[in-house]
Coordinates of C-alpha atoms and ligand atoms in Angstrom, one line a residue:
M1 CA 11.1 -46.3 5.7
E2 CA 10.1 -48.9 8.2
E3 CA 13.6 -48.8 9.7
Q4 CA 13.6 -45.1 9.9
V5 CA 10.3 -45.1 11.8
Q6 CA 11.6 -47.6 14.3
D7 CA 14.7 -45.5 14.8
M8 CA 12.5 -42.5 15.5
S9 CA 10.4 -44.2 18.1
G10 CA 13.6 -45.6 19.6
G11 CA 15.2 -42.3 20.6
N12 CA 13.5 -39.1 21.8
H13 CA 16.2 -36.9 20.3
A14 CA 15.5 -38.2 16.8
F15 CA 11.7 -37.7 17.4
F16 CA 12.3 -34.0 18.4
Q17 CA 14.5 -33.6 15.4
L18 CA 11.7 -34.8 13.2
L19 CA 9.2 -32.4 14.9
G20 CA 11.6 -29.5 14.3
S21 CA 11.8 -30.1 10.5
V22 CA 8.5 -31.9 9.6
N23 CA 6.5 -30.4 6.7
N24 CA 3.6 -31.2 4.5
T25 CA 5.4 -34.0 2.7
N26 CA 6.5 -36.1 5.6
I27 CA 4.0 -35.4 8.3
D28 CA 2.8 -39.1 8.0
L29 CA 6.1 -40.0 9.6
V30 CA 5.1 -38.4 12.8
D31 CA 1.7 -40.1 12.6
N32 CA 3.3 -43.5 12.2
T33 CA 5.9 -43.0 14.9
L34 CA 3.1 -42.0 17.4
L35 CA 1.0 -45.0 16.5
Q36 CA 3.9 -47.2 17.6
D37 CA 4.7 -45.3 20.8
L38 CA 2.2 -42.8 22.3
S39 CA 4.4 -42.3 25.4
L40 CA 6.6 -40.0 23.2
L41 CA 4.0 -37.3 23.7
S42 CA 4.8 -37.0 27.4
V43 CA 8.6 -37.1 27.3
P44 CA 10.3 -33.6 27.2
N45 CA 13.3 -32.7 25.2
Q46 CA 16.6 -31.4 26.8
N47 CA 15.0 -27.9 27.2
G48 CA 12.1 -29.4 29.2
L49 CA 9.6 -28.9 26.4
L50 CA 7.0 -31.4 25.4
P51 CA 6.3 -32.2 21.7
I52 CA 3.1 -30.2 21.8
Q53 CA 5.0 -27.1 23.1
V54 CA 7.7 -27.6 20.4
A55 CA 4.9 -27.7 17.8
A56 CA 3.3 -24.6 19.2
N57 CA 6.6 -22.7 19.2
R58 CA 7.0 -23.7 15.5
G59 CA 3.5 -22.4 14.8
Y60 CA 2.9 -25.3 12.4
S61 CA -0.8 -26.1 12.5
P62 CA -0.9 -29.6 10.8
L63 CA 1.6 -30.8 13.5
I64 CA -0.5 -29.3 16.3
Q65 CA -3.6 -31.0 15.0
L66 CA -1.9 -34.3 14.7
L67 CA -0.4 -34.3 18.2
A68 CA -3.7 -33.2 19.7
K69 CA -5.4 -36.0 17.8
H70 CA -3.1 -38.5 19.4
G71 CA -4.0 -37.1 22.8
A72 CA -1.3 -34.6 23.6
D73 CA -2.1 -32.4 26.6
I74 CA -3.0 -29.1 25.1
E75 CA -3.3 -27.3 28.4
V76 CA 0.1 -28.2 29.8
T77 CA 1.9 -25.1 31.1
T78 CA 5.5 -23.9 31.3
K79 CA 7.0 -22.7 34.6
D80 CA 5.5 -19.2 34.1
G81 CA 2.1 -20.6 33.3
K82 CA 2.2 -20.4 29.5
T83 CA -0.2 -22.7 27.8
P84 CA 0.7 -24.1 24.3
V85 CA -1.8 -21.8 22.6
M86 CA 0.1 -18.8 24.2
L87 CA 3.3 -20.2 22.6
A88 CA 1.4 -20.4 19.3
C89 CA 0.4 -16.7 19.7
Q90 CA 4.0 -15.9 20.3
S91 CA 5.0 -17.7 17.1
G92 CA 2.8 -15.2 15.3
S93 CA 1.0 -17.9 13.3
L94 CA -2.8 -17.4 13.1
Y95 CA -3.1 -20.9 11.7
A96 CA -1.5 -22.4 14.8
V97 CA -3.8 -20.4 17.1
H98 CA -6.8 -21.5 15.1
A99 CA -5.6 -25.1 15.3
F100 CA -5.5 -24.9 19.1
N101 CA -8.9 -23.3 19.2
Q102 CA -10.3 -26.1 17.0
C103 CA -8.8 -28.7 19.3
G104 CA -10.7 -27.1 22.2
S105 CA -7.9 -25.1 23.9
N106 CA -8.9 -22.7 26.7
M107 CA -8.7 -19.4 24.8
I108 CA -9.4 -17.2 27.9
S109 CA -6.6 -18.6 30.1
R110 CA -4.0 -16.3 31.7
D111 CA -0.4 -17.0 32.5
S112 CA 1.1 -16.4 35.9
Y113 CA 1.5 -12.7 35.1
G114 CA -2.1 -12.5 34.2
R115 CA -1.5 -12.0 30.5
T116 CA -4.1 -13.1 28.0
L117 CA -3.6 -14.4 24.5
M118 CA -4.3 -10.8 23.3
H119 CA -1.1 -9.7 25.3
Y120 CA 0.9 -12.4 23.6
A121 CA -0.3 -11.5 20.1
A122 CA 0.4 -7.8 20.7
T123 CA 3.9 -8.5 21.9
V124 CA 4.8 -10.0 18.5
G125 CA 2.6 -7.6 16.5
A126 CA 0.4 -10.3 15.2
V127 CA -2.5 -8.1 14.1
H128 CA -4.4 -10.9 12.3
T129 CA -4.3 -13.1 15.4
M130 CA -5.6 -10.2 17.5
H131 CA -8.5 -9.6 15.2
Y132 CA -9.2 -13.4 15.3
L133 CA -9.1 -13.5 19.1
H134 CA -11.5 -10.6 19.4
V135 CA -14.0 -11.6 16.7
N136 CA -13.9 -15.4 17.3
C137 CA -13.1 -15.7 21.0
N138 CA -14.4 -12.4 22.4
L139 CA -11.1 -11.5 23.9
A140 CA -10.8 -7.9 25.1
Y141 CA -8.4 -5.5 23.4
D142 CA -7.9 -3.6 26.6
A143 CA -7.3 -6.6 28.9
K144 CA -5.0 -5.8 31.9
D145 CA -2.4 -8.2 33.3
N146 CA -1.5 -8.4 37.0
D147 CA 0.6 -5.2 36.7
D148 CA -2.1 -3.5 34.6
Y149 CA -0.1 -3.8 31.3
T150 CA -2.5 -3.6 28.4
P151 CA -1.8 -5.1 24.9
L152 CA -1.2 -1.4 23.8
H153 CA 1.7 -1.1 26.3
L154 CA 3.3 -4.3 24.8
A155 CA 2.7 -3.3 21.2
V156 CA 4.3 0.1 21.9
W157 CA 7.1 -1.5 23.9
N158 CA 8.0 -3.7 20.9
S159 CA 7.5 -0.9 18.3
H160 CA 4.8 -2.7 16.3
M161 CA 3.4 0.3 14.5
Q162 CA 0.7 -1.6 12.5
C163 CA -0.5 -3.2 15.7
V164 CA -0.6 0.2 17.5
T165 CA -2.6 1.7 14.6
Y166 CA -5.0 -1.3 14.8
L167 CA -5.5 -0.9 18.6
L168 CA -6.1 2.8 18.3
K169 CA -8.7 2.5 15.5
N170 CA -12.3 2.9 16.6
G171 CA -11.2 3.3 20.3
R172 CA -10.4 -0.5 20.5
C173 CA -7.9 -0.1 23.2
G174 CA -10.1 2.0 25.4
D175 CA -8.1 4.6 27.3
V176 CA -5.0 5.5 25.2
N177 CA -3.4 6.8 28.3
A178 CA -4.1 3.9 30.7
A179 CA -1.2 3.6 33.1
N180 CA 0.1 0.4 34.6
V181 CA 0.7 -0.1 38.4
Y182 CA 4.1 1.7 38.0
G183 CA 2.3 4.7 36.5
T184 CA 3.8 4.1 33.0
T185 CA 1.5 5.0 30.1
P186 CA 2.0 3.8 26.5
L187 CA 3.2 7.3 25.5
A188 CA 5.8 7.2 28.2
V189 CA 7.0 3.9 26.8
A190 CA 7.2 5.4 23.3
A191 CA 9.0 8.4 24.6
K192 CA 11.6 6.3 26.4
N193 CA 12.1 4.2 23.3
G194 CA 12.3 7.2 21.0
S195 CA 9.5 5.7 18.8
R196 CA 8.6 8.9 16.9
S197 CA 5.7 7.8 14.7
I198 CA 4.1 5.7 17.5
A199 CA 4.3 8.7 19.9
R200 CA 2.7 10.9 17.2
H201 CA -0.1 8.4 16.7
L202 CA -0.8 8.2 20.4
I203 CA -0.9 11.9 20.9
L204 CA -3.1 12.6 17.9
S205 CA -5.6 9.8 18.8
S206 CA -6.4 11.3 22.2
K207 CA -8.7 14.1 23.0
K208 CA -6.7 15.0 26.1
N209 CA -3.3 16.7 26.2
L210 CA -1.3 13.6 27.0
L211 CA 1.9 15.6 27.5
L212 CA 0.6 16.9 30.8
S213 CA 0.1 13.5 32.4
K214 CA 2.8 12.4 34.8
D215 CA 3.7 8.8 35.6
G216 CA 4.3 7.2 39.0
N217 CA 7.7 8.9 39.2
G218 CA 6.3 12.3 38.5
M219 CA 7.8 12.4 35.0
T220 CA 6.0 13.6 31.8
P221 CA 6.5 12.0 28.4
V222 CA 8.7 15.0 27.3
Q223 CA 11.0 14.4 30.4
H224 CA 11.2 10.8 29.5
A225 CA 12.3 11.7 26.0
L226 CA 14.8 14.3 27.2
H227 CA 16.2 11.5 29.5
G228 CA 17.4 9.8 26.3
G229 CA 20.2 12.4 26.2
T230 CA 21.1 12.6 22.5
D231 CA 20.2 15.4 20.2
K232 CA 17.8 13.1 18.4
F233 CA 15.8 12.7 21.7
K234 CA 15.9 16.4 22.3
E235 CA 14.4 17.1 18.9
F236 CA 11.9 14.3 19.5
A237 CA 10.8 16.0 22.8
L238 CA 10.3 19.3 21.0
Q239 CA 8.4 17.6 18.3
M240 CA 6.0 16.1 20.8
S241 CA 4.7 19.5 21.9
L242 CA 4.2 20.5 18.3
W243 CA 2.0 17.4 17.7
T244 CA 0.0 18.3 20.8
T245 CA -0.6 21.7 19.4
E246 CA -1.6 20.1 16.1
Q247 CA -4.0 17.8 18.0
L248 CA -5.5 20.5 20.2
T249 CA -6.0 22.9 17.3
A250 CA -7.2 20.4 14.7
G251 CA -10.3 21.6 13.0
R252 CA -10.4 24.8 15.1
S253 CA -7.4 26.7 13.8
L254 CA -7.6 28.8 10.6
M255 CA -3.8 28.8 10.3
P256 CA -2.5 25.9 8.3
S257 CA -0.3 23.6 10.3
Y258 CA 3.4 23.2 9.3
D259 CA 2.6 20.1 7.3
T260 CA -0.1 21.8 5.2
L261 CA 2.4 24.4 4.2
T262 CA 4.9 21.7 3.2
W263 CA 2.1 20.1 1.2
Y264 CA 1.3 23.2 -0.8
F265 CA 5.0 24.0 -1.3
V266 CA 5.6 20.5 -2.8
F267 CA 2.4 20.7 -4.8
F268 CA 3.5 23.9 -6.6
L269 CA 7.2 23.0 -6.8
P270 CA 7.2 21.1 -10.1
G271 CA 5.1 23.6 -11.9
S272 CA 7.1 26.6 -10.6
A273 CA 10.3 24.8 -11.6
L274 CA 9.1 24.2 -15.1
T275 CA 8.0 27.8 -15.5
L276 CA 11.2 29.1 -14.2
A277 CA 13.2 26.9 -16.5
A278 CA 11.2 28.0 -19.5
V279 CA 11.6 31.7 -18.6
L280 CA 15.3 31.5 -18.0
F281 CA 15.8 29.4 -21.2
T282 CA 13.9 32.1 -23.1
L283 CA 15.6 35.1 -21.6
I284 CA 19.2 34.1 -21.3
P285 CA 20.8 34.6 -24.8
Y286 CA 23.7 32.2 -24.3
L287 CA 22.7 28.6 -25.0
S288 CA 25.8 27.3 -23.1
V289 CA 24.4 28.9 -20.0
S290 CA 20.6 28.6 -20.5
I291 CA 20.5 24.9 -21.5
P292 CA 22.5 23.5 -18.4
L293 CA 20.6 25.9 -16.1
A294 CA 17.2 24.9 -17.4
L295 CA 18.1 21.3 -17.3
A296 CA 19.4 21.5 -13.7
I297 CA 16.2 23.3 -12.6
V298 CA 14.0 20.7 -14.3
I299 CA 15.9 17.8 -12.7
F300 CA 16.0 19.1 -9.2
G301 CA 12.7 21.1 -9.1
F302 CA 10.6 18.9 -11.4
F303 CA 11.8 15.3 -11.4
A304 CA 13.4 15.0 -7.9
P305 CA 10.2 15.8 -5.9
L306 CA 8.3 13.1 -7.9
N307 CA 10.3 10.3 -6.5
N308 CA 8.6 9.6 -3.2
H309 CA 5.1 8.2 -2.5
R310 CA 4.8 10.2 0.7
L311 CA 6.0 13.5 2.1
P312 CA 9.1 13.0 4.2
T313 CA 7.3 14.7 7.1
D314 CA 5.7 13.0 10.2
S315 CA 2.2 13.1 8.8
G316 CA 3.3 10.9 5.9
L317 CA 0.7 12.5 3.6
Q318 CA 0.7 11.4 0.0
N319 CA 3.3 13.2 -2.1
P320 CA 1.3 15.9 -4.0
A321 CA 4.3 16.7 -6.4
P322 CA 3.2 14.3 -9.3
M323 CA -0.3 15.7 -9.3
G324 CA 1.1 19.3 -9.1
A325 CA 3.4 18.5 -12.0
F326 CA 0.6 17.0 -14.0
L327 CA -1.9 19.9 -13.4
A328 CA 0.9 22.5 -14.0
G329 CA 2.0 20.9 -17.2
L330 CA -1.6 20.7 -18.5
T331 CA -2.4 24.3 -17.5
I332 CA 0.8 25.7 -19.0
T333 CA 0.1 23.8 -22.3
V334 CA -3.5 24.9 -22.5
I335 CA -2.6 28.6 -21.8
C336 CA 0.2 28.5 -24.3
Y337 CA -1.8 26.8 -26.9
F338 CA -4.6 29.3 -26.8
T339 CA -2.3 32.4 -26.5
L340 CA 0.8 31.4 -28.5
V341 CA -0.4 28.9 -31.1
W342 CA -4.1 29.4 -31.9
P343 CA -4.1 33.2 -32.6
R344 CA -1.2 32.9 -34.9
L345 CA -2.6 30.1 -37.0
W346 CA -6.3 31.1 -37.1
P347 CA -8.2 30.8 -39.4
D348 CA -6.0 28.5 -41.4
N349 CA -5.8 24.9 -40.2
W350 CA -9.1 25.4 -38.4
Y351 CA -9.7 21.6 -38.1
W352 CA -6.8 21.2 -35.8
F353 CA -8.4 23.7 -33.4
I354 CA -11.6 21.7 -33.4
I355 CA -9.7 18.5 -32.7
I356 CA -7.6 20.0 -29.9
A357 CA -10.6 21.7 -28.3
F358 CA -12.5 18.5 -28.1
D359 CA -9.3 16.8 -26.8
Y360 CA -9.0 19.3 -23.9
I361 CA -12.7 19.0 -23.1
G362 CA -12.3 15.2 -23.0
I363 CA -9.2 15.4 -20.8
I364 CA -10.9 17.7 -18.3
Y365 CA -14.1 15.6 -18.2
L366 CA -12.2 12.3 -17.7
F367 CA -9.9 13.9 -15.1
W368 CA -13.0 15.0 -13.2
K369 CA -14.5 11.5 -13.6
L370 CA -11.3 9.8 -12.4
E371 CA -11.1 12.0 -9.4
Y372 CA -14.7 11.6 -8.3
T373 CA -15.6 8.0 -9.0
D374 CA -14.9 5.0 -6.9
P375 CA -12.1 3.1 -8.6
G376 CA -13.5 -0.2 -7.5
F377 CA -12.9 -0.3 -3.7
E378 CA -14.1 -3.5 -2.1
Y379 CA -16.3 -3.2 1.0
V380 CA -17.6 -6.7 1.6
G381 CA -14.7 -8.9 0.7
K382 CA -14.5 -12.3 -0.8
R383 CA -17.7 -14.4 -0.5
S384 CA -18.2 -18.1 -0.1
E385 CA -20.0 -20.1 -2.8
D386 CA -23.3 -19.5 -1.0
G387 CA -22.7 -15.8 -1.0
R388 CA -21.7 -15.3 2.6
P389 CA -18.8 -12.9 3.1
L390 CA -15.8 -14.8 4.3
T391 CA -14.3 -13.9 7.7
I392 CA -10.9 -14.2 9.4
V393 CA -12.0 -17.6 10.7
D394 CA -12.3 -18.9 7.2
V395 CA -8.8 -17.5 6.4
A396 CA -7.4 -19.1 9.6
G397 CA -8.9 -22.5 8.6
Q398 CA -7.6 -22.6 5.1
E399 CA -6.2 -25.9 3.9
R400 CA -2.5 -25.4 3.9
G401 CA -0.5 -26.1 0.7
S402 CA -3.6 -26.0 -1.5
G403 CA -1.8 -23.4 -3.6
I404 CA -4.6 -20.8 -3.3
Q405 CA -4.2 -18.7 -0.1
Y406 CA -6.5 -15.9 0.8
S407 CA -5.5 -13.2 3.1
F408 CA -7.3 -10.9 5.5
C409 CA -6.9 -7.2 5.4
T410 CA -6.9 -5.9 9.0
E411 CA -7.4 -2.4 7.9
C412 CA -10.5 -2.9 5.8
E413 CA -11.5 -6.0 7.9
I414 CA -12.4 -8.1 4.9
V415 CA -11.0 -11.2 3.2
I416 CA -9.2 -9.8 0.2
P417 CA -10.8 -11.1 -3.1
E418 CA -8.7 -12.4 -5.9
M419 CA -7.2 -9.7 -8.1
A420 CA -7.7 -7.2 -5.3
K421 CA -5.0 -5.5 -3.3
H422 CA -4.9 -3.2 -0.3
C423 CA -3.6 0.3 -1.3
K424 CA -1.8 1.9 1.6
L425 CA -2.2 5.4 0.1
C426 CA -6.0 5.1 -0.3
S427 CA -6.3 2.9 2.9
R428 CA -8.7 0.6 1.0
C429 CA -8.7 -2.7 -0.9
C430 CA -9.2 -2.1 -4.6
N431 CA -10.6 -4.7 -7.0
N432 CA -8.7 -5.6 -10.2
F433 CA -5.9 -3.4 -8.8
D434 CA -3.7 -2.0 -11.6
H435 CA -1.7 0.6 -9.7
H436 CA -2.0 3.6 -7.5
C437 CA -1.6 6.6 -9.8
L438 CA 0.4 9.3 -8.1
W439 CA -0.3 11.8 -10.9
L440 CA -4.0 11.5 -10.2
K441 CA -3.7 10.6 -6.5
M442 CA -6.1 7.8 -7.2
C443 CA -6.1 4.0 -7.4
I444 CA -6.7 2.5 -10.9
G445 CA -8.8 -0.5 -10.6
A446 CA -12.0 -2.3 -11.7
N447 CA -14.2 0.7 -12.2
N448 CA -11.8 3.2 -13.7
H449 CA -9.2 1.2 -15.6
H450 CA -10.8 1.8 -19.0
T451 CA -11.3 5.5 -18.2
F452 CA -7.7 5.7 -17.3
V453 CA -6.5 4.1 -20.6
I454 CA -8.7 6.5 -22.7
F455 CA -7.4 9.4 -20.6
L456 CA -3.9 8.3 -21.3
F457 CA -4.7 8.3 -25.0
L458 CA -6.2 11.8 -25.0
L459 CA -3.2 13.2 -23.1
S460 CA -0.7 11.8 -25.5
L461 CA -2.8 13.1 -28.4
D462 CA -2.9 16.5 -26.8
N463 CA 0.9 16.5 -26.5
F464 CA 1.4 15.5 -30.1
L465 CA -1.2 18.0 -31.3
F466 CA 0.6 20.8 -29.5
V467 CA 3.9 19.8 -31.2
R468 CA 2.1 19.7 -34.5
G469 CA 0.6 23.2 -34.0
G470 CA 4.1 24.5 -33.0
C471 CA 5.6 23.1 -36.2
S472 CA 2.9 24.8 -38.3
I473 CA 3.8 28.2 -36.7
L474 CA 7.5 27.8 -37.1
A475 CA 7.0 26.8 -40.8
L476 CA 4.8 29.8 -41.3
L477 CA 7.2 32.2 -39.6
S478 CA 10.4 30.9 -41.2
G479 CA 8.7 30.4 -44.5
T480 CA 10.0 26.9 -45.0
Y481 CA 9.0 23.3 -44.2
D482 CA 12.7 22.3 -43.8
P483 CA 12.8 21.2 -40.2
W484 CA 16.5 22.2 -39.8
V485 CA 15.9 25.7 -41.0
F486 CA 12.9 26.4 -38.8
L487 CA 14.6 24.7 -35.9
K488 CA 17.5 27.2 -36.2
Y489 CA 15.0 30.0 -36.6
A490 CA 13.1 28.9 -33.5
M491 CA 16.3 28.7 -31.4
V492 CA 16.7 32.4 -32.0
H493 CA 13.2 33.8 -32.2
E494 CA 10.8 31.3 -30.6
K495 CA 12.7 29.8 -27.7
F496 CA 9.7 29.6 -25.3
L497 CA 7.7 27.8 -27.9
I498 CA 10.4 25.3 -28.7
F499 CA 10.9 24.6 -25.0
L500 CA 7.2 23.8 -24.6
M501 CA 7.2 21.7 -27.8
L502 CA 10.1 19.6 -26.4
C503 CA 8.3 19.1 -23.1
N504 CA 5.1 18.0 -24.9
F505 CA 7.0 15.7 -27.2
L506 CA 8.7 13.9 -24.3
T507 CA 5.5 13.7 -22.2
G508 CA 3.7 12.4 -25.3
L509 CA 6.3 9.8 -25.8
F510 CA 6.1 8.7 -22.2
G511 CA 2.3 8.6 -22.4
M512 CA 2.4 6.6 -25.6
M513 CA 4.7 4.0 -24.1
N514 CA 2.4 3.6 -21.1
L515 CA -0.5 3.3 -23.4
L516 CA 1.1 0.5 -25.4
Y517 CA 2.0 -1.3 -22.1
Q518 CA -1.5 -1.0 -20.9
L519 CA -2.9 -2.4 -24.1
S520 CA -0.5 -5.3 -23.9
I521 CA -1.6 -6.3 -20.4
I522 CA -5.3 -5.7 -21.1
S523 CA -5.1 -7.9 -24.1
A524 CA -3.8 -10.7 -21.8
K525 CA -6.6 -10.0 -19.2
E526 CA -4.0 -8.8 -16.7
T527 CA -3.4 -5.7 -14.7
T528 CA -0.1 -3.9 -14.0
Y529 CA 0.0 -5.4 -10.5
F530 CA -1.4 -8.8 -11.3
D531 CA 0.6 -9.6 -14.4
S532 CA 1.6 -13.2 -15.2
K533 CA 3.8 -13.2 -12.1
G534 CA 1.1 -11.8 -9.8
L535 CA -1.4 -14.3 -11.1
A536 CA 1.0 -17.1 -10.5
A537 CA 0.4 -16.5 -6.8
F538 CA -3.1 -17.8 -7.4
G539 CA -1.8 -20.8 -9.2
R540 CA -3.0 -19.6 -12.6
K541 CA 0.1 -18.6 -14.5
R542 CA -0.6 -17.5 -18.0
D543 CA 1.8 -17.6 -20.8
R544 CA 1.6 -14.4 -22.6
Q545 CA 3.2 -15.7 -25.7
K546 CA 0.5 -18.3 -26.3
L547 CA -2.3 -15.8 -26.8
S548 CA -3.2 -15.3 -30.4
V549 CA -3.6 -11.8 -31.9
V550 CA -7.4 -12.5 -32.4
T551 CA -7.7 -13.4 -28.7
R552 CA -5.8 -10.3 -27.6
L553 CA -8.0 -8.1 -29.8
R554 CA -11.1 -9.7 -28.5
N555 CA -9.9 -9.1 -24.9
I556 CA -9.2 -5.5 -25.7
K557 CA -12.7 -5.1 -27.2
T558 CA -14.4 -6.8 -24.2
F559 CA -12.4 -4.6 -21.8
F560 CA -13.6 -1.3 -23.4
F561 CA -17.1 -2.6 -24.2
N562 CA -17.8 -3.8 -20.6
G563 CA -15.6 -1.3 -19.0
R564 CA -13.5 -4.1 -17.5
H565 CA -13.0 -7.8 -17.6
K566 CA -16.0 -9.4 -16.1
K567 CA -15.5 -10.0 -12.4
Q568 CA -16.4 -13.7 -12.4
E569 CA -13.7 -14.4 -14.9
F570 CA -11.2 -13.6 -12.2
S571 CA -12.9 -15.3 -9.3
S572 CA -12.1 -18.8 -8.5
N573 CA -14.5 -21.4 -7.0
T574 CA -11.8 -23.7 -5.7
F575 CA -11.8 -22.2 -2.2
M576 CA -14.0 -24.4 -0.1
V577 CA -15.5 -23.2 3.2
Ligands
ZN601 ZN1 -7.6 -3.3 2.7
ZN602 ZN1 -4.6 3.9 -4.0

C-alpha cells in the first residue's frame, strides 16, 4: 500500500489513471497521495486537463469534494471558457453539480459563447440538473447565449424529448418561437432534424401559428422539413400543418380530430370483433369453417389491439382497446344472461339469480368506485423526519453508496416516496404502486388496491356463474346431466350460448389466476411492482419462503381490514437530511 502511494505521487500518469478509475472503496488512496504532494493538483495530463477537470468530466462527486478540499482551483477554465462545474453539467451528474455548488463554485458564470449552466444541462438532456439549477441557483430557463441560443434550442437540437417537455411546461422557456441571431427557431431546428414528436410538441404548446414564421433566410419550418428530401420528410412536412390545424381548432371545433376517431375505433374494435366472431360461429353450419374463422377474428380483432400501452398515433393517447374489451365483454355477458339464461331457468334455481344480480351490482359499483377515486397519487412527496417535504437539493446531497437512494420526479416535482412510482400513463406518482391497469385505465395503488382485488373476485365469480347457468339450461334442454351429451346437443342447437360460456370460462380462469397472484403478494406485504426484487432496491430484500402461513393470513386480513398496508410500515427513517 505504502509503495503504491509513493508510486502514484512519483508519476502524473499514474495519478491520472487513479483519478479515472477511483471509486468509493479506494478514494482514500487519492487523499493519501495528495497529502504527500499537493502540487499534483496543478499539473495537467497529456490532454491539458487538470485533476479537477478530469473529476468534473467523470461527474464523480466524492472525488470533486476531495480535490476541492485539498485546494484545487474550482474556477479554472478551458480554452473556450468552460469552468469545472460546466464540465460537471455536461457529464449529466446532478451529484457532481451539487458538489461544486457546495464547494462554492460560481453557478452563474458563462463560457466564452455566453452559455450558462442551464445551456450545458439542456445540451445533454439533464432534466434533474436543470430543475436543481433553477430552484436552487435561480438560473433562468430562457437564458440566451451570445448568439441568442436558448436552452430550448439546444434540447431540441440534441433531440432530448423529456427535456423539451420539461421546458415547455408552465411556460418555463418563455417564447417557444424565440429565434437566435441567425433567425433559427426551435421548431426550425426540429424540422431540419426530422424530430417528429418534438415538432408536434412545440406546435401544440404555442398559441400562435408557428408554421407561418420565417427564419433569417426566409424559410418556414415546412420548407426546412421539405429540404430533407426523403419521403419521410415530405410526410413530416404535411403532418406539421395537420398539427397546426389541431392546435388552432382545439376546443373550438365540434368535429373530432383524426386521433379522436382512431380512439373510438380502437375502443369499439375488441367488442365488435367478439360479437362478429360469436355471430359467425352461430350462423355458419360447418364447424371446420366457423371455428378457424371465429378464432382468427378473436386473435386479430380482440387480442392484437390489446398489446400496446398507447395508440400508435402521434398523440400517444392511452390505448383504449383493453377497456373497450372489458366493457364489451361485461355488457355482452349481462345482456345474454338476462335474455338467454334467466328467462329459460326462471323460476327454478331462483337463488342463482339473486347471487348473480348482487354480483353484477357489486361489479358496477366497484367499477364506478375504481374509476372515480384517487388511486393514491402523491402530491407532496417524501418528507424528512421533521415533516418537511424533501426537495431536489436533498436528493442531490444524498450520501452515495448508502444503499437507499431517493429519486426526484421532474414531472410531479416531488421526491418519490418509498413504494411509490411515477406512472407515465397517468402522469403522476402513485403510492404503493401495484400496476397501471389498462382494462380500467387507472393506476392500482395505495387507495384502491383492495377494491381492485375484490373487483377481481366478483368478476371471476360472475364468469363462473354464467357458465353454471349455461350448464343448467343445457341440462334442462337436452334432458340429461351427462356433460358429453349436452355438449353435443349444444354444438348443434345452442352454439351462441356455448361460445359465450367458453369466453366466460377462459376469462374466469384468467381472473382467478390473477386473484391468486394478488393474494400471494399481499400476504407478503408486497405489490406487483415492488415485489421482492423491487424492494431489494431499497435494501430490504424479503424472502417469501420464510413467511409462515399464519403471518401471510394475518397480512391478508390487515390488508382488507385497513384497506392497505399501513403506510409507515413501508417508510424508512434511515434517510438523513
Ligand atoms: Zn411523478
Ligand atoms: Zn397509471
